[in-house]
XYZ file of C-alpha atoms in Angstrom:
370
model
C 58.836 -48.629 -43.401
C 60.954 -49.883 -46.291
C 62.066 -53.508 -46.421
C 65.174 -53.943 -44.206
C 68.396 -54.629 -46.070
C 69.487 -57.075 -43.334
C 67.355 -59.188 -41.002
C 68.770 -61.344 -38.200
C 66.446 -63.860 -36.586
C 67.238 -66.239 -33.717
C 71.000 -66.081 -34.314
C 72.855 -68.645 -32.184
C 76.524 -69.597 -31.864
C 77.482 -72.303 -29.365
C 81.016 -73.623 -28.990
C 81.044 -77.226 -27.693
C 82.909 -78.138 -24.514
C 84.425 -81.616 -24.704
C 86.413 -83.917 -22.468
C 88.498 -87.017 -23.046
C 91.483 -87.707 -25.294
C 90.680 -90.867 -27.224
C 86.915 -90.945 -26.753
C 85.868 -87.306 -26.716
C 82.372 -86.396 -25.678
C 80.558 -83.111 -25.390
C 79.813 -82.081 -21.811
C 78.382 -78.647 -22.474
C 78.620 -75.556 -24.625
C 79.799 -71.967 -24.429
C 76.753 -69.976 -25.506
C 78.549 -67.005 -27.051
C 75.430 -65.855 -28.924
C 72.123 -67.266 -27.794
C 69.222 -65.859 -29.795
C 69.881 -62.432 -31.307
C 67.265 -60.589 -33.377
C 67.575 -57.241 -35.149
C 67.006 -55.469 -38.463
C 69.120 -52.993 -40.413
C 67.563 -50.521 -42.831
C 69.314 -49.093 -45.892
C 71.468 -46.104 -44.945
C 71.075 -46.784 -41.226
C 73.692 -47.261 -38.514
C 72.888 -49.838 -35.849
C 75.177 -49.607 -32.848
C 75.699 -52.696 -30.686
C 77.130 -52.168 -27.207
C 77.880 -54.316 -24.200
C 80.596 -55.590 -21.894
C 83.550 -57.601 -23.161
C 82.516 -61.212 -23.718
C 78.834 -60.499 -24.350
C 79.005 -61.830 -27.945
C 79.301 -58.638 -30.018
C 82.321 -59.722 -32.069
C 80.875 -63.196 -32.608
C 77.758 -61.603 -34.104
C 79.988 -59.509 -36.392
C 81.893 -62.557 -37.613
C 78.684 -64.426 -38.379
C 77.310 -61.483 -40.373
C 80.277 -61.698 -42.765
C 80.340 -65.521 -42.667
C 83.675 -65.805 -40.853
C 81.805 -67.947 -38.324
C 79.009 -70.379 -39.138
C 75.951 -69.950 -36.910
C 74.753 -72.888 -34.857
C 71.199 -71.818 -35.621
C 69.241 -68.839 -36.850
C 68.887 -66.786 -40.004
C 70.795 -63.887 -41.552
C 68.708 -62.544 -44.428
C 70.296 -60.091 -46.867
C 67.539 -58.533 -48.993
C 65.276 -61.415 -48.049
C 67.753 -64.226 -48.849
C 69.167 -66.345 -46.024
C 72.952 -66.148 -46.500
C 73.588 -68.968 -43.994
C 72.260 -71.410 -46.605
C 74.399 -70.101 -49.482
C 77.660 -71.477 -50.801
C 79.945 -71.129 -53.808
C 79.214 -68.317 -56.239
C 76.011 -67.245 -54.497
C 77.849 -66.719 -51.198
C 80.704 -64.945 -52.972
C 78.256 -62.481 -54.510
C 76.712 -61.689 -51.124
C 80.116 -61.267 -49.482
C 80.904 -58.564 -51.987
C 78.058 -56.510 -50.521
C 78.828 -57.124 -46.828
C 82.356 -56.121 -45.820
C 84.093 -55.804 -42.459
C 86.426 -53.358 -40.740
C 88.380 -55.134 -38.010
C 89.191 -53.982 -34.509
C 92.990 -53.994 -34.456
C 94.681 -52.033 -37.271
C 98.039 -53.490 -36.233
C 97.163 -57.146 -36.846
C 94.455 -56.931 -39.532
C 96.899 -55.761 -42.248
C 99.450 -58.158 -43.724
C 102.894 -56.684 -42.892
C 104.433 -58.303 -45.991
C 102.038 -56.612 -48.403
C 102.122 -53.038 -49.624
C 99.164 -50.747 -49.074
C 98.343 -51.039 -52.764
C 98.256 -54.837 -52.551
C 96.155 -54.806 -49.371
C 93.493 -52.484 -50.741
C 93.610 -54.084 -54.187
C 93.342 -57.687 -52.961
C 89.505 -57.689 -53.165
C 89.877 -57.041 -56.907
C 91.848 -60.296 -57.217
C 88.955 -62.187 -55.646
C 86.294 -60.254 -57.583
C 88.033 -59.430 -60.886
C 84.758 -58.344 -62.474
C 84.756 -55.217 -60.290
C 87.920 -53.703 -61.789
C 90.057 -54.657 -64.828
C 93.746 -55.212 -64.058
C 94.831 -52.080 -65.861
C 92.461 -49.934 -63.807
C 93.162 -51.308 -60.324
C 96.095 -49.080 -59.389
C 94.071 -45.957 -60.125
C 91.120 -47.272 -58.097
C 93.387 -48.004 -55.133
C 94.851 -44.497 -55.298
C 91.337 -43.054 -55.448
C 90.394 -45.024 -52.326
C 93.476 -43.754 -50.490
C 92.441 -40.231 -51.362
C 88.849 -40.892 -50.230
C 89.973 -41.983 -46.746
C 92.327 -39.020 -46.389
C 95.693 -40.590 -47.222
C 98.204 -39.518 -49.846
C 97.781 -41.667 -53.006
C 101.579 -41.715 -53.290
C 101.685 -44.008 -50.247
C 100.507 -46.897 -52.413
C 103.904 -48.666 -52.361
C 104.522 -48.331 -48.627
C 104.059 -51.015 -45.966
C 101.761 -51.018 -42.899
C 104.605 -50.539 -40.400
C 105.292 -47.140 -41.947
C 101.905 -45.795 -40.820
C 100.378 -44.719 -37.505
C 97.435 -46.565 -35.946
C 94.866 -44.128 -37.267
C 96.316 -44.282 -40.766
C 96.281 -48.089 -40.674
C 92.615 -48.064 -39.753
C 91.964 -45.759 -42.715
C 93.693 -48.349 -44.904
C 91.372 -51.027 -43.462
C 88.364 -48.836 -44.240
C 89.625 -48.296 -47.795
C 89.931 -52.069 -48.232
C 86.349 -52.469 -47.001
C 85.150 -49.900 -49.559
C 86.997 -51.423 -52.518
C 84.049 -53.539 -53.699
C 81.491 -50.781 -53.103
C 79.524 -52.777 -50.500
C 76.098 -51.864 -49.184
C 76.811 -52.943 -45.601
C 79.940 -52.523 -43.507
C 80.286 -54.388 -40.226
C 82.674 -52.392 -38.028
C 83.916 -54.446 -35.072
C 85.182 -51.911 -32.515
C 87.085 -50.020 -35.232
C 88.426 -47.285 -32.923
C 89.002 -49.081 -29.613
C 92.753 -49.472 -30.275
C 93.242 -45.794 -31.176
C 93.927 -42.606 -29.190
C 90.911 -40.438 -28.383
C 91.772 -37.684 -30.877
C 92.374 -40.256 -33.615
C 89.107 -41.990 -32.715
C 87.268 -38.762 -33.466
C 88.928 -38.457 -36.876
C 88.076 -42.035 -37.861
C 84.465 -41.711 -36.638
C 84.002 -38.474 -38.577
C 85.483 -40.186 -41.643
C 83.047 -43.104 -41.363
C 80.177 -40.667 -40.909
C 81.147 -38.848 -44.114
C 81.690 -42.048 -46.088
C 78.248 -43.329 -45.115
C 76.640 -40.424 -46.947
C 79.087 -40.475 -49.849
C 78.806 -44.226 -50.539
C 75.234 -44.797 -49.283
C 76.397 -47.322 -46.688
C 74.609 -49.144 -43.891
C 76.666 -49.809 -40.759
C 76.568 -52.385 -38.013
C 78.827 -50.546 -35.576
C 80.068 -52.574 -32.616
C 81.727 -50.845 -29.659
C 81.819 -50.564 -25.899
C 82.272 -46.775 -25.779
C 78.753 -45.426 -25.302
C 79.662 -41.850 -26.279
C 81.049 -42.920 -29.642
C 78.052 -45.164 -30.329
C 75.637 -42.335 -29.635
C 77.559 -40.039 -31.988
C 77.345 -42.337 -35.008
C 74.270 -44.546 -34.469
C 70.645 -44.163 -35.513
C 69.546 -47.120 -33.381
C 71.294 -48.905 -30.524
C 71.107 -52.493 -29.305
C 72.435 -53.408 -25.841
C 73.831 -56.931 -25.458
C 74.282 -58.934 -22.293
C 75.517 -62.506 -22.105
C 74.718 -63.449 -25.701
C 71.396 -61.643 -26.157
C 70.091 -58.193 -26.947
C 68.305 -56.933 -23.835
C 67.179 -53.521 -25.157
C 67.002 -51.934 -28.608
C 65.611 -48.683 -29.945
C 66.404 -45.276 -31.410
C 69.525 -43.665 -29.974
C 67.535 -40.999 -28.078
C 65.194 -43.674 -26.703
C 68.056 -45.744 -25.312
C 70.189 -42.909 -23.963
C 67.489 -40.625 -22.619
C 64.788 -43.161 -21.691
C 66.433 -46.520 -20.815
C 64.020 -49.104 -19.439
C 66.216 -52.181 -18.851
C 68.202 -52.233 -15.588
C 71.424 -53.255 -17.355
C 71.179 -50.346 -19.796
C 70.503 -47.990 -16.902
C 73.605 -49.250 -15.104
C 75.770 -48.856 -18.219
C 74.600 -45.300 -18.830
C 75.111 -44.307 -15.213
C 78.807 -45.144 -15.664
C 79.310 -42.781 -18.628
C 81.771 -40.006 -17.609
C 80.126 -36.587 -17.280
C 82.407 -33.553 -17.751
C 80.148 -31.169 -15.808
C 80.973 -31.483 -12.053
C 77.556 -30.163 -10.947
C 75.652 -32.570 -13.178
C 77.893 -35.401 -12.011
C 77.020 -34.723 -8.371
C 73.266 -34.803 -8.994
C 72.968 -37.922 -11.120
C 72.301 -41.367 -9.730
C 75.149 -43.871 -9.962
C 74.104 -47.522 -10.269
C 76.693 -49.994 -8.981
C 76.356 -53.603 -10.121
C 77.600 -56.290 -7.747
C 78.777 -59.770 -8.639
C 80.470 -61.092 -11.752
C 79.049 -61.719 -15.194
C 77.942 -65.390 -15.257
C 79.856 -67.808 -17.436
C 78.377 -68.267 -20.934
C 78.831 -71.991 -20.314
C 76.513 -71.832 -17.291
C 73.851 -69.199 -17.974
C 71.300 -68.534 -15.206
C 67.722 -69.688 -15.686
C 65.065 -67.201 -16.672
C 66.483 -63.687 -17.046
C 70.242 -63.922 -17.476
C 70.758 -60.554 -15.780
C 68.851 -61.488 -12.598
C 71.993 -62.472 -10.609
C 73.151 -58.828 -10.712
C 69.789 -57.041 -10.844
C 68.325 -55.096 -7.916
C 64.788 -55.720 -9.233
C 65.068 -59.515 -9.435
C 62.115 -61.512 -8.124
C 60.994 -65.145 -8.293
C 59.445 -64.621 -11.728
C 62.851 -63.603 -13.116
C 64.307 -67.038 -12.299
C 61.384 -68.936 -13.806
C 60.485 -67.014 -16.961
C 62.685 -65.744 -19.787
C 61.692 -62.124 -20.577
C 60.852 -61.420 -24.216
C 62.454 -58.590 -26.161
C 59.323 -56.500 -26.714
C 57.709 -53.207 -25.770
C 56.702 -53.519 -22.084
C 52.944 -53.496 -21.546
C 52.974 -50.264 -19.523
C 54.601 -48.388 -22.440
C 52.390 -49.655 -25.274
C 49.988 -46.740 -25.221
C 50.632 -43.691 -27.366
C 51.377 -41.415 -24.420
C 54.452 -43.473 -23.499
C 56.450 -41.786 -26.242
C 60.171 -42.545 -26.432
C 60.034 -45.116 -23.624
C 57.967 -47.428 -25.862
C 60.809 -49.480 -27.326
C 61.821 -53.138 -27.010
C 63.216 -54.196 -23.648
C 63.730 -57.721 -22.276
C 62.731 -57.140 -18.662
C 59.702 -58.248 -16.617
C 59.871 -55.052 -14.578
C 61.003 -52.517 -17.150
C 60.578 -48.894 -16.164
C 61.838 -45.594 -17.454
C 64.597 -44.148 -15.315
C 66.631 -40.966 -15.754
C 70.262 -41.952 -15.173
C 72.036 -39.416 -17.378
C 71.742 -35.647 -16.835
C 69.661 -33.947 -19.540
C 71.635 -32.316 -22.316
C 71.529 -28.607 -23.026
C 69.107 -27.631 -25.829
C 70.889 -27.653 -29.166
C 70.208 -27.497 -32.848
C 68.662 -30.542 -34.489
C 71.211 -32.864 -36.075
C 71.328 -36.496 -37.121
C 73.787 -37.645 -34.472
C 74.955 -35.523 -31.559
C 77.819 -36.752 -29.417
C 77.981 -36.306 -25.658
C 81.733 -36.728 -25.834
C 83.404 -33.353 -26.200
C 86.435 -34.529 -28.251
C 84.227 -36.133 -30.926
C 82.241 -32.939 -31.385
C 85.167 -30.578 -31.619
C 87.845 -32.441 -33.552
C 87.441 -32.192 -37.282
C 88.219 -34.873 -39.838
C 91.745 -33.690 -40.563
C 93.986 -36.738 -40.950
C 97.690 -36.257 -40.588
C 99.996 -37.497 -43.280
C 102.869 -38.063 -40.871
C 104.503 -41.402 -41.508
C 106.553 -43.218 -38.927
C-alpha cells in the first residue's frame, strides 16, 4: 500500500469546564474528541458517520487547523502539521481545504461570488497573478456547474444548492490535494443533495482529490465513500471498506445504526431485524468507564466496564476465511450480524448508493436564481 497522504494518530480535543468568577479553576473537561486514529490514501474518500455530538465536526476543524488539538498528531505527507506555524503552516493549509456544512452562513453576504471564490488568491498570491484571477474564478464557476456570468452577484441571489457549489468552488481555488467536507449536503433538499454529491464525485476524479466526508446520512456516505469510520462519543468504534461496514458490521453500535436505515422495499423491511437502543448518549463530560457504548449495549458484561476495547481486528476474524468481517472494531464481543437486507446483484462500480434518489438524479444543476 502506498504511503497515506494523511495520518491521524491519537487525536484529542478537550474543552475545559471551569467554575468561579475571580478565581477560576478547572473542574473537568468536555471530551469532544478522545483518541481518534485513521489514515487517508491519495484519491480516497473516507466517510465519517455518527450521531450528532459524537465529535465529527471537531475532527474536521482540527484537520484544517481551525481548532488546535489538545493532543495527538495530524501528519500530512509524513509531517506533523500540529507543530507548524507561519509560512510552513500556510503552505500546508493550501493543500487541505474545507467545505462547510451550512451554505447560508459560510458565505459572506457582503461579498460578491467573484470575491468569495477569489479570496484564497489574496492569501496565496503566488497561485494566480492579479490579472488572471477573474478568469480563474469564472473557470471555477463553470467547473461546479454555475454560469460564469454570475461572478458579480451576491450569495442571497442563489439557492441553497447553488451556494454550496460556490463553497466547493472556493475550496478548489488553490488546487488542494485534500478536501474536508463537513456535512456538505445536510442543509439541502434530497434532490439537491444528489446533485451536489454527484458533482463532488466527478470533481474527485477531475482534480485528483482525497476527501474526508463527514455526514450522518448513511446512504449518502455509502454512495461516495471508499472506507467508512463510525464514531461514538469522541472515538471511532469501527472502520473498514464501505462494503465491510455496511454488509458485515461487527460493532453493536454500527449494527444499530444500519438497522435504522430506511428500506424502500416493504417485504425486505418486514424481514429485517430492527435494533432499538435504549437510554441516552452519555455526556462527553462524564464518559463511562471501559467501553463508552456499554450503557446502551445489549451485549455489555463486567469486562466492558473494566477494560477499554481496542480498535483492531477481533481475534475471531483474524484468519483468512473471515473475509470482509476482518476489519477494525472496538468491541470485546464483536460479531458479524446481518442487519440490512442483501442488495440485488448489480454491475460492479466504485460506489453504489442504496438511496434511490442519489442513483437516479443526474448532475444537472439549475441556473435559476432567486
